[in-house]
mmCIF file of C-alpha atoms and ligand atoms in Angstrom:
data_model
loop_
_atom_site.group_PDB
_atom_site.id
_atom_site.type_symbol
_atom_site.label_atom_id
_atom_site.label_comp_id
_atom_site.label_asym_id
_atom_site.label_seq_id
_atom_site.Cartn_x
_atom_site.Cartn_y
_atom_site.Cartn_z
ATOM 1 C CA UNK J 1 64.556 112.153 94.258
ATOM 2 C CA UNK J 2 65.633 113.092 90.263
ATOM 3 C CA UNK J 3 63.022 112.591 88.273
ATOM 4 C CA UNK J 4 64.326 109.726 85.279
ATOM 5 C CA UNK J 5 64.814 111.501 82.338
ATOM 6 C CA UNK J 6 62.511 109.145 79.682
ATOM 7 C CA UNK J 7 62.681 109.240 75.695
ATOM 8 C CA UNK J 8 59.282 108.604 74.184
ATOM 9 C CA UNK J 9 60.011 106.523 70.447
ATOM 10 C CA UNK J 10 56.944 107.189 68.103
ATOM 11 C CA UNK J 11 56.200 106.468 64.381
ATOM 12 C CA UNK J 12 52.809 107.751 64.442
ATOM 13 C CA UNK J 13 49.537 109.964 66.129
ATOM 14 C CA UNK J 14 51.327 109.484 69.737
ATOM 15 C CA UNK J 15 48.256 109.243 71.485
ATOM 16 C CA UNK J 16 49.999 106.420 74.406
ATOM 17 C CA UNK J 17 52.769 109.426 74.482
ATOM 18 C CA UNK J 18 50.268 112.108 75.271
ATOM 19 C CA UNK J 19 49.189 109.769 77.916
ATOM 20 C CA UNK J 20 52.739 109.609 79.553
ATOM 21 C CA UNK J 21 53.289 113.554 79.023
ATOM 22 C CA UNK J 22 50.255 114.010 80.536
ATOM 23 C CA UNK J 23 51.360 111.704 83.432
ATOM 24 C CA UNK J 24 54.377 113.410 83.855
ATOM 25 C CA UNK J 25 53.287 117.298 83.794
ATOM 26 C CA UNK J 26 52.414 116.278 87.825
ATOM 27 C CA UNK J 27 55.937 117.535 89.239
ATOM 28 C CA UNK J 28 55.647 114.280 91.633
ATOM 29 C CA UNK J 29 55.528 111.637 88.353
ATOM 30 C CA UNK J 30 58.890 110.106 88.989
ATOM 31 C CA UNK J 31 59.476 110.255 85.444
ATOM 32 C CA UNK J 32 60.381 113.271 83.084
ATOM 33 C CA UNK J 33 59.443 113.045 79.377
ATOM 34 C CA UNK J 34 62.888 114.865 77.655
ATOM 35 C CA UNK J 35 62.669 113.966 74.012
ATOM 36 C CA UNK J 36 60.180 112.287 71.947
ATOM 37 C CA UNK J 37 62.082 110.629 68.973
ATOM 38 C CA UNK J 38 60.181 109.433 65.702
ATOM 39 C CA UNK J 39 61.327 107.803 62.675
ATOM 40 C CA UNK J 40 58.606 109.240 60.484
ATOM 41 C CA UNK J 41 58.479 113.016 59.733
ATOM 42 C CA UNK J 42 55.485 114.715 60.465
ATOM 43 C CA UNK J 43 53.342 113.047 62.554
ATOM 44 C CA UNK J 44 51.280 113.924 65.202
ATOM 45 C CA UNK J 45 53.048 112.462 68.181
ATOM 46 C CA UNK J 46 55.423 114.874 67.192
ATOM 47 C CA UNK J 47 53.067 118.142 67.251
ATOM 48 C CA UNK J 48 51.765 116.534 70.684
ATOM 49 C CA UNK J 49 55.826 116.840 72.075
ATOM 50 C CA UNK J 50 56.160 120.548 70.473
ATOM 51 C CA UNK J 51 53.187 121.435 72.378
ATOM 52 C CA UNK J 52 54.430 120.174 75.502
ATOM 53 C CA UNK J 53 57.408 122.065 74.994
ATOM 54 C CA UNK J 54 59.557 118.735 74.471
ATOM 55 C CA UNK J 55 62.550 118.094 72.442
ATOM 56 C CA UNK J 56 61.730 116.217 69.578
ATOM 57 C CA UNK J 57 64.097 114.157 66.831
ATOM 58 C CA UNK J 58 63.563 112.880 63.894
ATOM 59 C CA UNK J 59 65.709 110.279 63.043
ATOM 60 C CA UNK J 60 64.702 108.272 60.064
ATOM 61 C CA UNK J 61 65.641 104.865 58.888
ATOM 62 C CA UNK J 62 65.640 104.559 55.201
ATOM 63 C CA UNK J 63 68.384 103.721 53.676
ATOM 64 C CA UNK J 64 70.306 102.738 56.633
ATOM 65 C CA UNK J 65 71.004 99.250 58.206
ATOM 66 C CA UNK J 66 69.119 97.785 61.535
ATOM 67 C CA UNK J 67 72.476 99.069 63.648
ATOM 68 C CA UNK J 68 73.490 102.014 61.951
ATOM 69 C CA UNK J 69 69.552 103.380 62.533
ATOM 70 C CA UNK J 70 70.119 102.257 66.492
ATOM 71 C CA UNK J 71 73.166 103.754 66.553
ATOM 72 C CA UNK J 72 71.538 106.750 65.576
ATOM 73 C CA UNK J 73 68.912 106.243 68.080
ATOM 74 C CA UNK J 74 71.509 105.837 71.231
ATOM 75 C CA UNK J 75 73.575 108.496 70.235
ATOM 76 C CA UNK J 76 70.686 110.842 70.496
ATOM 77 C CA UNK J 77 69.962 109.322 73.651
ATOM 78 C CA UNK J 78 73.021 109.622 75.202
ATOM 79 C CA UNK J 79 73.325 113.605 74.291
ATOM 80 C CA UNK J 80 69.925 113.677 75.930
ATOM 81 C CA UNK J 81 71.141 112.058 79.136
ATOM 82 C CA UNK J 82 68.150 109.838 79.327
ATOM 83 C CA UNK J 83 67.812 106.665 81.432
ATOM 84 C CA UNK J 84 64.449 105.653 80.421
ATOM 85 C CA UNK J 85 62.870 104.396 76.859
ATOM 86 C CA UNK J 86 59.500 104.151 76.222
ATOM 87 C CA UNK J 87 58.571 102.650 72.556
ATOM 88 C CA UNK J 88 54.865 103.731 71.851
ATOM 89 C CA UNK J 89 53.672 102.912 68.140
ATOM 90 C CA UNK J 90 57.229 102.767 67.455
ATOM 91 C CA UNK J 91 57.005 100.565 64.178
ATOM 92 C CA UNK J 92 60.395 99.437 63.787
ATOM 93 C CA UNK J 93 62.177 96.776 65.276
ATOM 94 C CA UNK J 94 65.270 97.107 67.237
ATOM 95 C CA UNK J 95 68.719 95.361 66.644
ATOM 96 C CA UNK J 96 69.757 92.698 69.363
ATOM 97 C CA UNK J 97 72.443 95.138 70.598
ATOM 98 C CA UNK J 98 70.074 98.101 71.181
ATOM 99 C CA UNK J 99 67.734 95.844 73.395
ATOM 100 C CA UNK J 100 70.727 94.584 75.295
ATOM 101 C CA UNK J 101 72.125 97.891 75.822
ATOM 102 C CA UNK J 102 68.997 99.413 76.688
ATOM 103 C CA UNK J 103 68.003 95.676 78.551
ATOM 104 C CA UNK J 104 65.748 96.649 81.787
ATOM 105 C CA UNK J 105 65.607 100.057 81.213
ATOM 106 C CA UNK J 106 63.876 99.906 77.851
ATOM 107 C CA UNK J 107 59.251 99.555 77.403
ATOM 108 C CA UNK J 108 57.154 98.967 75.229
ATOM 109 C CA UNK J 109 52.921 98.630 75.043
ATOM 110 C CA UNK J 110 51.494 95.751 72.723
ATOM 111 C CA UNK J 111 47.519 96.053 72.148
ATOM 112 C CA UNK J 112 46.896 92.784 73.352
ATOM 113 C CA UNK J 113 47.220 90.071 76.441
ATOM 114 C CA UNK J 114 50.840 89.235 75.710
ATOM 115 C CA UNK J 115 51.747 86.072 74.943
ATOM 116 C CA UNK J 116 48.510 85.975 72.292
ATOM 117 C CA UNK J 117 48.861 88.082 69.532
ATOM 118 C CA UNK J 118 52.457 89.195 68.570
ATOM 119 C CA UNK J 119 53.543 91.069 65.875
ATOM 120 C CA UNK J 120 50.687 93.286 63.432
ATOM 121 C CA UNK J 121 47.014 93.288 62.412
ATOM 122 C CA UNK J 122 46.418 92.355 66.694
ATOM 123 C CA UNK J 123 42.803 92.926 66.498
ATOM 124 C CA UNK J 124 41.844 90.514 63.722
ATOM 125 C CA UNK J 125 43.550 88.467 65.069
ATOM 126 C CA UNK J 126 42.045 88.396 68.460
ATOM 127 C CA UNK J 127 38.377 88.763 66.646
ATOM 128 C CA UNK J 128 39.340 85.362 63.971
ATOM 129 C CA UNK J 129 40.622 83.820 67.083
ATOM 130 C CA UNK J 130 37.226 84.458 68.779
ATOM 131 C CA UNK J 131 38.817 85.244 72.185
ATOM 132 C CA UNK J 132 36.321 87.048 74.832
ATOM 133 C CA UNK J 133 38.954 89.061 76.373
ATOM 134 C CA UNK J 134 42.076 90.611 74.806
ATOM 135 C CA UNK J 135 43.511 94.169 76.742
ATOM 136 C CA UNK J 136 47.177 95.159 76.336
ATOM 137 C CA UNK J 137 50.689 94.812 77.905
ATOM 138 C CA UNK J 138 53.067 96.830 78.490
ATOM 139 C CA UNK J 139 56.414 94.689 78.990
ATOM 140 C CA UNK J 140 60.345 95.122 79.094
ATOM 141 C CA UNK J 141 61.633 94.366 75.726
ATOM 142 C CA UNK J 142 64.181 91.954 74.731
ATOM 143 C CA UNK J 143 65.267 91.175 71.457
ATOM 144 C CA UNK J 144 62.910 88.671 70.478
ATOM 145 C CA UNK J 145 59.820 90.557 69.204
ATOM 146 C CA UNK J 146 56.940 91.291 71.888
ATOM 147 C CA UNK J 147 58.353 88.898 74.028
ATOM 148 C CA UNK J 148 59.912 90.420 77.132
ATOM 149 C CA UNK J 149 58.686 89.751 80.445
ATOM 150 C CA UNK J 150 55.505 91.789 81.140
ATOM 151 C CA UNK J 151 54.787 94.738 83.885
ATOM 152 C CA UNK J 152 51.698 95.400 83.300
ATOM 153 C CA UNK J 153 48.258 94.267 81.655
ATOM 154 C CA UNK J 154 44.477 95.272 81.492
ATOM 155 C CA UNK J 155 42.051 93.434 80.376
ATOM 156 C CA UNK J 156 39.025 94.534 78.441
ATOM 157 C CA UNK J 157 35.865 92.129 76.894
ATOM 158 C CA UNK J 158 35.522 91.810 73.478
ATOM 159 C CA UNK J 159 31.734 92.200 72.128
ATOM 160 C CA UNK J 160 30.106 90.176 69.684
ATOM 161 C CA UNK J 161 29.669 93.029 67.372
ATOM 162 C CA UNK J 162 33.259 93.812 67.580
ATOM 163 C CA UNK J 163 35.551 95.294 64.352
ATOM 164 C CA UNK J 164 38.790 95.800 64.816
ATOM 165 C CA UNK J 165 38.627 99.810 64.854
ATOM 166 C CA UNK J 166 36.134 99.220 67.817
ATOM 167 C CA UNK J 167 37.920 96.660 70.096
ATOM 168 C CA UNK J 168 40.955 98.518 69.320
ATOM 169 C CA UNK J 169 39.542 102.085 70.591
ATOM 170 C CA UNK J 170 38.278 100.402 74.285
ATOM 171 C CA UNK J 171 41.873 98.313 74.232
ATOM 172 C CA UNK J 172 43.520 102.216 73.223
ATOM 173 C CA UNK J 173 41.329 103.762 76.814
ATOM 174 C CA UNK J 174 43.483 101.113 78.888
ATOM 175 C CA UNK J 175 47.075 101.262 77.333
ATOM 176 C CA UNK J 176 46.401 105.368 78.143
ATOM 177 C CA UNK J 177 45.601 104.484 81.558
ATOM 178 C CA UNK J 178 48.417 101.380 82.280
ATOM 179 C CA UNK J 179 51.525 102.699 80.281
ATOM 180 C CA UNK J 180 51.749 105.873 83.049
ATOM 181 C CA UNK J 181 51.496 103.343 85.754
ATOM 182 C CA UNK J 182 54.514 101.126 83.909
ATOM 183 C CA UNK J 183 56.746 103.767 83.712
ATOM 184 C CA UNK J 184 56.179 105.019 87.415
ATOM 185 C CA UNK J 185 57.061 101.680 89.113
ATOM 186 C CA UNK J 186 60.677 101.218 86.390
ATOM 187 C CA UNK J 187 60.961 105.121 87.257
ATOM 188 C CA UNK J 188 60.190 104.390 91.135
ATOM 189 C CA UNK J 189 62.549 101.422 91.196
ATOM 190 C CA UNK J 190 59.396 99.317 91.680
ATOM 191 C CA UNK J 191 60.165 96.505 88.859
ATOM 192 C CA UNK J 192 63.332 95.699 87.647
ATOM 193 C CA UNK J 193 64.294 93.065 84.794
ATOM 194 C CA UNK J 194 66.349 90.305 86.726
ATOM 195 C CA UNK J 195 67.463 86.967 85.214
ATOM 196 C CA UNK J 196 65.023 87.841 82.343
ATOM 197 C CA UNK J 197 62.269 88.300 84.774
ATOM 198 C CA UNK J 198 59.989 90.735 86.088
ATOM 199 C CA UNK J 199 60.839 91.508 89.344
ATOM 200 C CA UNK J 200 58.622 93.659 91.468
ATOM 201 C CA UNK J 201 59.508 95.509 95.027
HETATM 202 C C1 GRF C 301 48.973 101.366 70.187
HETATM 203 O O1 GRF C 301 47.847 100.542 70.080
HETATM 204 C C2 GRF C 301 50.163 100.587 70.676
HETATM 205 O O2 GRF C 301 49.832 99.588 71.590
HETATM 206 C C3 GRF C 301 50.662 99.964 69.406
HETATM 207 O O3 GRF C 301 50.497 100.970 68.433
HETATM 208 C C4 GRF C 301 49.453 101.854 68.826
HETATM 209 C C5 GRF C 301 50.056 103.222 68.880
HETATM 210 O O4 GRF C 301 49.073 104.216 69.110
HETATM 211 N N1 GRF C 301 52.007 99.477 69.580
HETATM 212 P P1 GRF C 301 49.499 105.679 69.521
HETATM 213 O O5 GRF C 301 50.492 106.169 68.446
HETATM 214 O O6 GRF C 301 50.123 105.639 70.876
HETATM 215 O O7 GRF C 301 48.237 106.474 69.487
#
C-alpha cells in the first residue's frame, strides 16, 4: 500500500510535528510527512522539517484575506500531491471552504478534552475551571472552531499545584504520543468522517 502523502501546518516550535516525522521515518507508518507548511518565518518547526530532509513553505498571511491565504495554502498542496493535513500549532483559522474542501481528510490536536476548552489560553482555563482531568484531542476539523468530531483523546490528571506551563508540558507528552496514532488509523482507512461523524473500521 502507498504511503498518504501528509502536509504538516505549523506556526510555531513544531514539537507535535516532530512527533509525526518521527512516526513516519518507520517505512511501515502508513503515512508520509511531504511538506511542512508555516505561516510564520523562522520557526523551529521549520528547522525540525529541514532536518528531516522535508519540503518546507512558508506561506504567510498578512495582508491577505481568510480565502486568498487558503487559497494559497491548497495550491501548495495540490503541487505537493498530498492527501493528508495535519494542523499542529497552526494558529490561524481556516475559511469555511478550506475545511469543506479538505472535510475528512483534514486534523487537528487541541490541548484539552474536547468539548471543554475551545479556542486560546486552554490551561487557565482548565486550572480556573478547577477540572481534575483535562488531556487533549485530536479531531477532524470542520469549520466551526475546535469542533469537529473527535478521533482520539488522552487523558492526563491535573495536580493541585498545577500552572499552566506545568499541566501543559504532561498534556504536550500525550498529544506526542496520540497525534501519530490519529494519523495512522485516517492514513490506514481506519476512521473516516461520515454524516459529520467519526466513523471507525
Ligand atoms: C500544542 O499544545 C497543540 O495542541 C496546540 O498548540 C501547541 C503546539 O505545540 N494546538 P507544538 O508547536 O506542536 O510544539
Amino acid at each position: 500500500m502507498s504511503r498518504a502523502r501528509t502536509a504538516v501546518l505549523i506556526s510555531g516550535r513544531g514539537s507535535n510535528l516532530q512527533a509525526l516525522i518521527d512516526a513516519a521515518a518507520d517505512p511501515k507508518f502508513p503515512a508520509q510527512i511531504v511538506l511542512v507548511i508555516s505561516n510564520i518565518e523562522g520557526v523551529y518547526g521549520l528547522e525540525r522539517a529541514r532536518q528531516a530532509g522535508i519540503a518546507t513553505a512558508v506561506i504567510s498571511h498578512k495582508g491577505l484575506s481568510r480565502e486568498d491565504f487558503d487559497a494559497k495554502i491548497d495550491a501548495a498542496l495540490e503541487a505537493a500531491d498530498v492527501r493528508l493535513v495535519c494542523l499542529a500549532g497552526f494558529m490561524r483559522i481556516l475559511s469555511d471552504g478550506f475545511a469543506r474542501k479538505w472535510a475528512g481528510r483534514l486534523l487537528n490536536i487541541h490541548p484539552s478534552l474536547l468539548p471543554a476548552f475551545r479556542g486560546v489560553h486552554v490551561h487557565e482555563q482548565a486550572l480556573e475551571a478547577g477540572v481534575k482531568f483535562s488531556g487533549c484531542t485530536v479531531h477532524f476539523v470542520v469549520p466551526e472552531l475546535d469542533a469537529g468530531p473527535i478521533v482520539e483523546q488522552a487523558v492526563v490528571p491535573v495536580l493541585a499545584n498545577d500552572t499552566p506551563d506545568t499541566l501543559a508540558a504532561r498534556v504536550l507528552e500525550q498529544e506526542h504520543r496520540i497525534y501519530p496514532e490519529a494519523l495512522r488509523l485516517l492514513a490506514e482507512g481506519k476512521v473516516k468522517l461520515q454524516g459529520g461523524r467519526a466513523v471507525f473500521a
